[in-house]
C-alpha positions as a printed NumPy array, in Angstrom:
array([[ 50.734, 100.286,  96.482],
       [ 52.464, 103.275,  94.388],
       [ 55.313, 101.351,  93.597],
       [ 52.839,  98.455,  92.421],
       [ 50.593, 100.312,  90.128],
       [ 53.913, 102.348,  88.942],
       [ 55.436,  98.275,  87.929],
       [ 52.241,  97.011,  86.131],
       [ 51.838, 100.614,  84.369],
       [ 55.693, 100.513,  82.612],
       [ 55.284,  97.222,  81.995],
       [ 52.736,  97.372,  79.432],
       [ 53.622, 100.899,  78.931],
       [ 57.24 ,  99.185,  77.74 ],
       [ 56.04 ,  96.389,  75.701],
       [ 53.69 ,  98.402,  73.577],
       [ 56.247, 100.956,  73.272],
       [ 58.646,  97.991,  71.774],
       [ 55.136,  96.454,  69.492],
       [ 56.129,  94.856,  66.871],
       [ 52.767,  93.797,  63.992],
       [ 54.36 ,  92.216,  61.812],
       [ 55.893,  89.592,  64.001],
       [ 53.371,  89.17 ,  66.402],
       [ 51.102,  87.098,  64.253],
       [ 54.445,  85.098,  63.345],
       [ 55.252,  84.706,  67.43 ],
       [ 51.866,  83.101,  68.206],
       [ 51.349,  80.484,  65.115],
       [ 54.392,  79.171,  66.317],
       [ 53.624,  78.961,  70.283],
       [ 50.049,  77.671,  68.957],
       [ 48.939,  80.235,  71.555],
       [ 44.933,  81.38 ,  72.168],
       [ 46.679,  84.708,  73.559],
       [ 47.76 ,  86.87 ,  71.019],
       [ 51.093,  88.356,  71.04 ],
       [ 52.715,  92.133,  70.797],
       [ 55.902,  91.071,  68.777],
       [ 58.36 ,  91.931,  71.793],
       [ 61.139,  89.464,  71.124],
       [ 63.633,  88.014,  74.099],
       [ 66.018,  90.132,  73.922],
       [ 63.8  ,  93.285,  73.682],
       [ 62.021,  92.207,  77.537],
       [ 65.024,  91.267,  79.09 ],
       [ 66.01 ,  94.864,  78.511],
       [ 62.834,  96.221,  79.753],
       [ 62.926,  94.419,  82.784],
       [ 66.379,  96.436,  83.64 ],
       [ 64.572,  99.589,  83.344],
       [ 61.732,  98.904,  85.265],
       [ 60.732, 100.542,  88.83 ],
       [ 61.801,  98.832,  91.8  ],
       [ 59.426,  97.399,  94.404],
       [ 61.221,  96.563,  97.059],
       [ 58.236,  95.421,  99.561],
       [ 56.981,  91.433,  98.704],
       [ 53.56 ,  91.791,  99.167],
       [ 53.141,  95.224,  96.945],
       [ 55.915,  92.862,  94.289],
       [ 53.83 ,  89.51 ,  94.515],
       [ 50.974,  91.663,  94.203],
       [ 52.073,  93.149,  90.845],
       [ 53.482,  89.58 ,  89.491],
       [ 50.093,  88.485,  89.63 ],
       [ 47.408,  91.335,  88.408],
       [ 50.523,  91.389,  85.315],
       [ 49.169,  87.548,  84.77 ],
       [ 46.236,  87.357,  85.839],
       [ 45.158,  90.597,  83.567],
       [ 47.269,  89.53 ,  80.691],
       [ 46.051,  90.514,  77.366],
       [ 49.47 ,  89.282,  75.478],
       [ 51.713,  87.016,  76.371],
       [ 54.719,  89.072,  76.798],
       [ 53.171,  90.093,  79.689],
       [ 52.918,  86.363,  81.302],
       [ 56.513,  86.279,  80.02 ],
       [ 57.386,  89.703,  82.398],
       [ 55.373,  88.651,  85.139],
       [ 57.298,  84.935,  84.963],
       [ 60.687,  86.538,  84.849],
       [ 59.951,  89.164,  87.455],
       [ 58.478,  85.911,  89.436],
       [ 61.822,  84.818,  89.559],
       [ 63.46 ,  87.874,  91.261],
       [ 65.993,  86.518,  94.161],
       [ 65.547,  89.299,  96.801],
       [ 62.364,  87.231,  97.113],
       [ 62.414,  84.018,  96.785],
       [ 61.062,  81.638,  99.515],
       [ 58.857,  78.326,  99.516],
       [ 55.639,  80.465, 100.353],
       [ 55.617,  81.185,  96.353],
       [ 55.314,  77.619,  95.605],
       [ 51.423,  78.742,  95.933],
       [ 51.817,  80.792,  92.961],
       [ 54.016,  79.063,  91.264],
       [ 51.876,  76.04 ,  91.247],
       [ 49.251,  78.653,  89.661],
       [ 50.984,  79.796,  86.765],
       [ 51.861,  76.571,  85.728],
       [ 48.198,  75.549,  85.672],
       [ 46.877,  78.469,  84.15 ],
       [ 49.769,  79.6  ,  82.146],
       [ 49.556,  75.268,  80.889],
       [ 52.099,  75.222,  77.608],
       [ 55.991,  74.669,  77.559],
       [ 56.743,  78.121,  77.379],
       [ 55.993,  78.776,  80.723],
       [ 56.062,  75.622,  82.216],
       [ 59.312,  75.053,  81.578],
       [ 60.663,  78.335,  82.607],
       [ 58.893,  77.886,  86.085],
       [ 59.88 ,  74.495,  86.291],
       [ 63.883,  74.743,  85.971],
       [ 64.168,  78.613,  87.418],
       [ 62.227,  78.739,  90.127],
       [ 60.717,  75.243,  91.063],
       [ 63.909,  73.928,  91.026],
       [ 66.265,  76.374,  92.928],
       [ 63.187,  76.136,  95.247],
       [ 63.78 ,  72.477,  96.057],
       [ 67.344,  72.513,  96.37 ],
       [ 67.062,  75.186,  99.033],
       [ 63.732,  74.012, 100.861],
       [ 63.457,  70.394, 100.233],
       [ 61.9  ,  69.655, 103.173],
       [ 58.563,  71.778, 102.055],
       [ 59.34 ,  71.262,  98.19 ],
       [ 59.728,  67.847,  98.328],
       [ 56.48 ,  66.56 ,  99.182],
       [ 54.793,  69.127,  96.518],
       [ 57.025,  67.47 ,  93.753],
       [ 56.034,  64.225,  94.339],
       [ 52.426,  65.177,  94.922],
       [ 52.868,  66.823,  91.784],
       [ 54.343,  63.708,  89.693],
       [ 51.113,  62.002,  90.618],
       [ 48.514,  64.683,  89.619],
       [ 45.815,  64.699,  86.925],
       [ 47.431,  68.458,  85.59 ],
       [ 50.333,  66.99 ,  82.686],
       [ 52.035,  70.237,  83.595],
       [ 52.54 ,  69.979,  87.249],
       [ 53.89 ,  66.329,  86.347],
       [ 56.093,  67.465,  83.66 ],
       [ 56.658,  70.03 ,  86.689],
       [ 57.801,  67.876,  88.786],
       [ 60.244,  66.013,  86.28 ],
       [ 62.101,  68.182,  84.642],
       [ 62.25 ,  70.747,  87.808],
       [ 65.767,  69.495,  88.446],
       [ 67.407,  69.813,  85.282],
       [ 71.273,  72.245,  86.016],
       [ 71.405,  70.361,  89.431],
       [ 73.881,  68.644,  88.227],
       [ 75.475,  67.049,  91.441],
       [ 72.247,  68.825,  93.705],
       [ 70.236,  66.137,  92.49 ],
       [ 68.145,  64.415,  93.993],
       [ 68.182,  61.226,  92.386],
       [ 65.523,  59.013,  94.284],
       [ 63.057,  61.924,  93.617],
       [ 64.241,  61.662,  89.789],
       [ 63.358,  58.573,  89.452],
       [ 60.277,  58.477,  91.377],
       [ 58.681,  60.874,  89.338],
       [ 59.918,  59.168,  85.97 ],
       [ 58.145,  55.803,  86.998],
       [ 55.122,  57.653,  88.227],
       [ 54.678,  58.732,  84.369],
       [ 56.51 ,  55.926,  82.575],
       [ 53.127,  54.545,  80.679],
       [ 51.595,  58.021,  80.246],
       [ 51.561,  58.107,  76.249],
       [ 51.76 ,  62.077,  76.831],
       [ 54.437,  63.512,  74.188],
       [ 55.18 ,  65.814,  77.472],
       [ 55.951,  63.69 ,  79.744],
       [ 57.663,  61.71 ,  77.604],
       [ 59.634,  64.302,  75.897],
       [ 60.25 ,  66.071,  79.732],
       [ 61.746,  62.124,  81.036],
       [ 63.932,  62.048,  78.23 ],
       [ 64.677,  65.378,  78.493],
       [ 65.746,  65.427,  82.278],
       [ 68.189,  61.675,  82.038],
       [ 69.736,  63.576,  79.386],
       [ 70.831,  65.758,  81.604],
       [ 71.511,  64.229,  84.358],
       [ 73.803,  62.06 ,  82.177],
       [ 75.784,  64.842,  81.823],
       [ 76.448,  64.577,  85.552],
       [ 76.554,  60.406,  85.996],
       [ 76.178,  59.095,  82.823],
       [ 76.397,  55.389,  84.871],
       [ 73.2  ,  56.388,  86.718],
       [ 70.928,  57.158,  83.62 ],
       [ 72.255,  53.753,  81.96 ],
       [ 71.248,  51.719,  84.55 ],
       [ 68.033,  53.15 ,  85.133],
       [ 67.397,  53.374,  81.572],
       [ 67.981,  49.606,  81.384],
       [ 66.429,  48.395,  83.951],
       [ 62.849,  50.166,  82.974],
       [ 61.722,  48.171,  79.649],
       [ 58.424,  50.507,  79.456],
       [ 59.926,  53.223,  79.134],
       [ 59.328,  54.603,  75.046],
       [ 61.361,  54.96 ,  72.685],
       [ 61.329,  58.765,  72.788],
       [ 62.389,  59.256,  76.024],
       [ 64.479,  56.033,  75.879],
       [ 66.526,  57.732,  72.737],
       [ 66.544,  61.294,  74.697],
       [ 67.966,  60.093,  77.579],
       [ 70.384,  58.22 ,  76.181],
       [ 71.257,  60.369,  73.329],
       [ 75.435,  61.714,  74.073],
       [ 75.934,  58.144,  76.253]])
């Protein structure tokens, strides 16, 4: 518990020390965020992460991460919580409910894209029997950020991509007019085209209902 509190205090104090009030409004406006920024850019957050106290107990670690996320006053606190959530020592399918909470409560692309590709994707590849059914359910969920996660969580998987799952998640959303879903479909297909351009080309040709945006993004480099 003592280390957990120490980590939380170190994050908050470190961000306050690095804050730049001149940058904060610009960052908030760019992200269209209701939550204010401190004005701490990513390189400085990365340096702060390296200086934080080490927490070895998985329960204390998760409690600290959740506290930072749930009690965040500034967006950078959530960025740090998200980065800490990817600690490789603690990754397991048991974290999926926590990742899901961040997806739903974060509800914006800067959080969700990171969670999808850096947290959910690796879990999918390491524990497909547990994670795959969740991803498939998310593809048809009422929450658009769960659906976007299902579509883009395999970014960077290359030859390890579960193409049946990718196809199912795209097909579940192919008619949705939402920009973030259409962009996500195009992004996921464009990235997989680097591994199997023939599969992507055939997939797109077989789906005339794909939006122009999705189609254009998917075939961008083909």
